[in-house]
Amino acid sequence: MTDPHASGFHARFDKALGAYLGLAIGDALGATVEFMRPREILLQYGTHRDIVGGGWLKLARGQVTDDTTMSLALGEALLLGGHRGITQLRDGQGDALVRQIGEAYLAWWRGGPVDCGNTCRRGILRFMHEGSLVAPENEGDAGNGAAMRNLPAVLATLGDRAAFEKLSLAQAHLTHHHRLSDAATLGLGSLLRGLLAGEDQARLRERIARWVNEEPAFRHTPYRGRATAYVVDTVQTVLHFVSEHEDFEDAVVATVNQGDDADTTGALAGMLAGARCGAARLPWRWLSRLQPATVRAITDQTSGLLALADQLSEVAHG
Ligand code: MN
Ligand code: MN
């Protein structure tokens, strides 16, 4: 049983909120330099470290992209489905929740997002036309689009490993169906679960070492310097910089200045580094630049999703 009044509750909320806001910060910061090469960034910005908008998407200052808004769509669907939806999915008794997630992605897409990856678009259109909940396995689906948006699934299932795995893969397979995408989604999710449980940098490094031992594709030493949307490059980049830098700001700045899919690598590095330091220690000069509606949606969802996790584990253990 979780006592919601225990001080552990506040620590967990701070870390979960830190992860979600860290994701949005990394996204907003990185989007400015998305698809640029490190040398181009250096020439244009020196070291890029301010949330200023622009980039190829011509963003407003503080605007986030699909990485954050698809996560919010997933989070909304989970809150709608409730712990019953998750339990049902976990126990193999129906996929109503997955359909709800598909509907949420479709509504997100119809809302005219500022950007949308090709594999995501294909999966959403397939869901729309055929109602299909699982994309066919495809060598070309090893992009980072499923892993980038999985944070709400991690929060909603914190006390329940089986539910975490089922839900993460189900939301992923709506658009991406590839062994390495699955491994990245679960692996990054596991690192996040550890950090939300209060694990420190030493434990994080141990977890990472164990993971890349099992999945050598993600080995990041020596770092090859590739930060593309290919999930292997994305994961290597994120693991490299969060291992290297314990400070939130250092980790996120180093990640986005690697360029290429900088909003997504930035979002995922921000997620892990934000969980590590907690919301209260996020740099105010970045937090204050995010759009207020984004901060509000993230804060509301964080408490809702953690409440969902508590209901889920009460049902499991009660
Ligand atoms: Mn993006
Ligand atoms: Mn991106």
Coordinates of C-alpha atoms and ligand atoms in Angstrom, one line a residue:
M1 CA 0.0 0.0 0.0
T2 CA 1.2 3.5 -0.8
D3 CA 0.5 6.1 1.8
P4 CA -0.2 9.2 -0.2
H5 CA 0.8 11.4 2.7
A6 CA 4.2 9.9 3.3
S7 CA 7.1 12.1 2.3
G8 CA 8.0 9.5 -0.4
F9 CA 4.9 10.7 -2.2
H10 CA 6.2 14.2 -2.6
A11 CA 9.7 13.0 -3.6
R12 CA 8.1 10.8 -6.3
F13 CA 5.9 13.6 -7.5
D14 CA 8.8 16.0 -7.8
K15 CA 10.8 13.4 -9.8
A16 CA 7.9 12.5 -12.1
L17 CA 7.1 16.1 -12.7
G18 CA 10.9 16.8 -13.3
A19 CA 10.9 14.0 -15.9
Y20 CA 7.9 15.3 -17.8
L21 CA 8.9 19.0 -17.7
G22 CA 12.5 17.9 -18.5
L23 CA 11.1 16.1 -21.6
A24 CA 9.4 19.4 -22.7
I25 CA 12.4 21.5 -22.0
G26 CA 14.7 19.2 -24.0
D27 CA 12.2 19.2 -26.8
A28 CA 11.8 23.0 -26.9
L29 CA 15.5 23.6 -26.6
G30 CA 16.5 20.9 -29.1
A31 CA 13.9 21.8 -31.8
T32 CA 15.8 25.0 -32.6
V33 CA 18.8 23.0 -33.9
E34 CA 17.0 19.9 -35.2
F35 CA 18.6 18.5 -38.3
M36 CA 21.7 20.7 -37.9
R37 CA 25.2 19.3 -37.7
P38 CA 27.3 20.1 -34.6
R39 CA 29.6 22.3 -36.7
E40 CA 26.7 24.3 -38.1
I41 CA 25.3 24.8 -34.6
L42 CA 28.7 26.0 -33.4
L43 CA 28.9 28.5 -36.2
Q44 CA 25.4 29.8 -35.7
Y45 CA 25.0 29.7 -31.9
G46 CA 28.3 29.0 -30.3
T47 CA 26.9 26.6 -27.7
H48 CA 23.2 26.5 -28.1
R49 CA 21.7 26.9 -24.6
D50 CA 18.7 29.1 -24.7
I51 CA 15.1 28.3 -25.5
V52 CA 14.5 30.7 -28.4
G53 CA 12.2 28.8 -30.8
G54 CA 12.8 29.1 -34.6
G55 CA 14.5 26.1 -36.2
W56 CA 13.2 24.4 -39.4
L57 CA 9.7 24.4 -37.8
K58 CA 9.8 28.1 -37.2
L59 CA 8.6 27.6 -33.6
A60 CA 7.5 30.3 -31.2
R61 CA 9.8 30.7 -28.3
G62 CA 9.0 27.9 -25.8
Q63 CA 6.9 25.9 -28.2
V64 CA 7.2 22.2 -28.0
T65 CA 6.9 19.6 -30.8
D66 CA 5.5 16.1 -31.3
D67 CA 7.7 14.6 -28.7
T68 CA 5.8 16.4 -25.9
T69 CA 2.4 16.7 -27.6
M70 CA 2.2 13.0 -28.5
S71 CA 3.1 12.2 -24.9
L72 CA 0.3 14.4 -23.7
A73 CA -2.1 12.6 -26.1
L74 CA -1.0 9.3 -24.7
G75 CA -1.4 10.6 -21.1
E76 CA -4.9 11.8 -21.8
A77 CA -5.9 8.4 -23.2
L78 CA -4.6 6.6 -20.1
L79 CA -6.5 8.9 -17.8
L80 CA -9.6 8.3 -19.8
G81 CA -9.1 4.5 -19.7
G82 CA -8.3 4.5 -16.0
H83 CA -6.8 1.7 -14.1
R84 CA -9.4 -0.7 -15.3
G85 CA -8.2 -0.2 -18.9
I86 CA -4.7 -0.9 -17.9
T87 CA -5.6 -4.0 -15.8
Q88 CA -7.6 -5.4 -18.7
L89 CA -4.7 -4.9 -21.1
R90 CA -2.2 -6.4 -18.7
D91 CA -4.3 -9.5 -18.1
G92 CA -5.0 -10.1 -21.7
Q93 CA -8.7 -9.4 -21.3
G94 CA -9.2 -6.8 -24.0
D95 CA -7.6 -3.9 -25.8
A96 CA -10.2 -1.2 -25.4
L97 CA -7.4 1.0 -23.9
V98 CA -5.2 0.6 -27.0
R99 CA -8.1 1.6 -29.2
Q100 CA -8.5 4.7 -27.0
I101 CA -4.8 5.5 -27.4
G102 CA -5.1 5.1 -31.1
E103 CA -8.1 7.5 -31.1
A104 CA -6.0 10.0 -29.1
Y105 CA -3.1 9.8 -31.6
L106 CA -5.6 10.3 -34.4
A107 CA -7.2 13.3 -32.7
W108 CA -3.7 14.6 -32.1
W109 CA -2.9 14.2 -35.8
R110 CA -6.2 15.8 -36.9
G111 CA -5.4 18.8 -34.7
G112 CA -2.6 19.6 -37.1
P113 CA 0.6 19.1 -35.0
V114 CA 3.6 21.2 -35.9
D115 CA 5.4 18.0 -37.0
C116 CA 4.8 14.3 -37.3
G117 CA 7.3 11.5 -38.1
N118 CA 6.7 9.4 -41.2
T119 CA 6.3 6.1 -39.3
C120 CA 3.9 7.8 -36.8
R121 CA 1.8 9.2 -39.6
R122 CA 1.7 5.8 -41.4
G123 CA 0.6 4.1 -38.2
I124 CA -2.1 6.6 -37.4
L125 CA -3.5 6.5 -40.9
R126 CA -3.5 2.7 -40.8
F127 CA -5.4 2.9 -37.5
M128 CA -7.9 5.3 -39.0
H129 CA -8.5 3.3 -42.2
E130 CA -8.3 -0.2 -40.9
G131 CA -8.7 0.1 -37.1
S132 CA -5.4 -1.8 -36.8
L133 CA -3.8 -1.7 -33.4
V134 CA -0.5 -3.3 -34.3
A135 CA 1.6 -2.1 -37.1
P136 CA 3.1 -4.9 -39.2
E137 CA 6.7 -5.8 -38.3
N138 CA 8.9 -3.7 -40.5
E139 CA 12.7 -3.2 -40.8
G140 CA 12.0 0.4 -41.6
D141 CA 10.2 1.1 -38.3
A142 CA 13.3 1.4 -36.1
G143 CA 12.8 5.1 -35.6
N144 CA 12.6 6.7 -32.2
G145 CA 8.9 7.8 -32.4
A146 CA 7.5 5.2 -30.0
A147 CA 10.2 5.5 -27.4
M148 CA 10.0 9.3 -27.4
R149 CA 6.4 9.4 -26.2
N150 CA 6.3 6.6 -23.6
L151 CA 6.7 8.6 -20.4
P152 CA 3.0 8.6 -19.5
A153 CA 2.9 4.8 -19.7
V154 CA 5.8 4.6 -17.3
L155 CA 4.1 7.0 -14.8
A156 CA 0.8 5.2 -15.0
T157 CA 2.3 1.8 -14.2
L158 CA 4.9 2.6 -11.6
G159 CA 4.1 -0.1 -9.2
D160 CA 3.4 -2.8 -11.8
R161 CA 6.2 -4.1 -14.0
A162 CA 4.0 -6.4 -16.1
A163 CA 1.5 -3.5 -16.8
F164 CA 4.5 -1.3 -17.7
E165 CA 5.7 -3.7 -20.3
K166 CA 2.3 -4.5 -21.8
L167 CA 1.2 -0.9 -22.0
S168 CA 4.5 0.4 -23.3
L169 CA 4.7 -2.1 -26.2
A170 CA 1.0 -1.7 -27.0
Q171 CA 1.2 2.1 -27.3
A172 CA 4.5 1.6 -29.3
H173 CA 3.1 -0.9 -31.8
L174 CA 0.3 1.3 -32.9
T175 CA 2.9 3.0 -35.1
H176 CA 6.3 1.2 -34.6
H177 CA 6.9 -2.5 -34.7
H178 CA 10.6 -3.3 -34.6
R179 CA 12.7 -5.2 -32.1
L180 CA 15.1 -2.3 -31.5
S181 CA 12.2 0.2 -31.0
D182 CA 10.7 -2.2 -28.5
A183 CA 14.0 -2.6 -26.7
A184 CA 14.6 1.2 -26.6
T185 CA 11.0 1.8 -25.3
L186 CA 11.3 -0.7 -22.5
G187 CA 15.0 0.1 -21.7
L188 CA 14.5 3.8 -21.4
G189 CA 11.3 3.2 -19.5
S190 CA 13.2 0.9 -17.0
L191 CA 15.9 3.6 -16.5
L192 CA 13.1 6.1 -15.8
R193 CA 11.4 3.7 -13.3
G194 CA 14.6 3.3 -11.4
L195 CA 15.2 7.1 -11.2
L196 CA 11.6 7.7 -10.1
A197 CA 12.2 5.1 -7.3
G198 CA 15.1 7.4 -6.1
E199 CA 18.1 5.7 -7.7
D200 CA 21.2 7.8 -8.0
Q201 CA 23.7 8.4 -10.7
A202 CA 25.8 5.4 -9.7
R203 CA 22.8 3.1 -9.9
L204 CA 21.8 4.7 -13.2
R205 CA 25.2 3.9 -14.7
E206 CA 25.0 0.3 -13.4
R207 CA 21.6 -0.1 -15.0
I208 CA 22.9 1.3 -18.3
A209 CA 25.9 -1.0 -18.2
R210 CA 23.7 -4.0 -17.7
W211 CA 21.3 -2.9 -20.4
V212 CA 24.0 -2.4 -23.1
N213 CA 25.5 -5.7 -22.1
E214 CA 22.2 -7.4 -23.0
E215 CA 21.6 -5.2 -26.0
P216 CA 25.0 -4.4 -27.5
A217 CA 23.4 -2.3 -30.3
F218 CA 23.0 0.5 -27.7
R219 CA 26.6 0.4 -26.5
H220 CA 27.6 4.0 -26.4
T221 CA 31.3 3.8 -25.6
P222 CA 33.2 4.9 -27.5
Y223 CA 30.5 7.4 -28.5
R224 CA 30.1 7.5 -32.3
G225 CA 28.6 10.9 -32.4
R226 CA 25.5 9.9 -34.3
A227 CA 22.2 11.5 -33.1
T228 CA 19.7 10.6 -35.8
A229 CA 16.1 9.4 -35.4
Y230 CA 17.3 5.8 -35.9
V231 CA 16.5 4.5 -32.4
V232 CA 20.0 3.1 -32.0
D233 CA 21.6 6.5 -32.6
T234 CA 19.1 8.2 -30.4
V235 CA 19.6 5.8 -27.4
Q236 CA 23.4 5.8 -27.7
T237 CA 23.3 9.6 -27.6
V238 CA 21.0 9.9 -24.7
L239 CA 22.9 7.2 -22.7
H240 CA 26.2 8.8 -23.5
F241 CA 25.3 12.3 -22.3
V242 CA 23.2 11.4 -19.2
S243 CA 26.1 9.1 -18.0
E244 CA 28.6 11.7 -18.7
H245 CA 26.8 14.7 -17.1
E246 CA 25.1 14.5 -13.7
D247 CA 23.9 18.1 -13.9
F248 CA 20.5 18.6 -15.7
E249 CA 21.6 21.6 -17.7
D250 CA 25.0 20.1 -18.7
A251 CA 23.4 16.9 -19.9
V252 CA 20.7 18.6 -22.0
V253 CA 23.0 21.2 -23.5
A254 CA 25.5 18.6 -24.5
T255 CA 22.8 16.4 -26.0
V256 CA 21.1 19.0 -28.2
N257 CA 24.4 20.4 -29.4
Q258 CA 25.0 17.0 -31.0
G259 CA 22.3 18.2 -33.4
D260 CA 20.4 16.0 -35.9
D261 CA 17.2 14.7 -34.1
A262 CA 18.1 17.1 -31.3
D263 CA 14.5 17.7 -30.1
T264 CA 14.0 14.0 -29.5
T265 CA 17.4 13.2 -28.0
G266 CA 17.0 16.4 -25.9
A267 CA 13.6 15.3 -24.8
L268 CA 14.8 11.9 -23.7
A269 CA 17.9 13.2 -22.0
G270 CA 15.8 15.8 -20.3
M271 CA 13.3 13.2 -19.2
L272 CA 16.0 11.1 -17.5
A273 CA 18.0 14.0 -16.1
G274 CA 14.8 15.7 -14.9
A275 CA 13.8 12.5 -13.1
R276 CA 17.2 12.4 -11.5
C277 CA 17.2 16.0 -10.2
G278 CA 13.4 16.6 -9.7
A279 CA 11.2 19.5 -10.8
A280 CA 12.2 21.8 -8.1
R281 CA 15.8 21.8 -9.4
L282 CA 15.1 22.4 -13.0
P283 CA 16.6 25.7 -14.3
W284 CA 14.1 28.4 -14.0
R285 CA 15.3 30.3 -17.1
W286 CA 14.2 27.3 -19.1
L287 CA 11.1 26.4 -17.2
S288 CA 9.8 29.9 -17.4
R289 CA 10.1 29.9 -21.1
L290 CA 7.8 27.0 -21.7
Q291 CA 4.3 27.9 -22.7
P292 CA 2.0 28.1 -19.6
A293 CA -0.6 25.8 -21.2
T294 CA 2.1 23.1 -21.7
V295 CA 3.3 23.4 -18.1
R296 CA -0.3 23.2 -16.8
A297 CA -1.1 20.1 -18.9
I298 CA 2.0 18.4 -17.8
T299 CA 1.5 19.2 -14.1
D300 CA -2.1 18.0 -14.2
Q301 CA -1.2 14.8 -16.1
T302 CA 1.6 14.0 -13.7
S303 CA -0.6 14.0 -10.7
G304 CA -3.4 12.1 -12.5
L305 CA -1.0 9.4 -13.9
L306 CA 0.6 8.9 -10.5
A307 CA -2.8 8.5 -8.9
L308 CA -3.6 5.9 -11.6
A309 CA -0.4 4.0 -10.7
D310 CA -1.5 4.0 -7.0
Q311 CA -4.9 2.7 -7.9
L312 CA -3.3 0.0 -10.0
S313 CA -1.0 -1.2 -7.3
E314 CA -3.8 -1.0 -4.7
V315 CA -5.9 -3.3 -6.8
A316 CA -2.9 -5.6 -7.3
H317 CA -1.9 -5.7 -3.6
G318 CA -5.1 -4.8 -1.8
Ligands
MN1 MN 9.8 16.6 -32.4
MN2 MN 12.7 15.0 -33.5

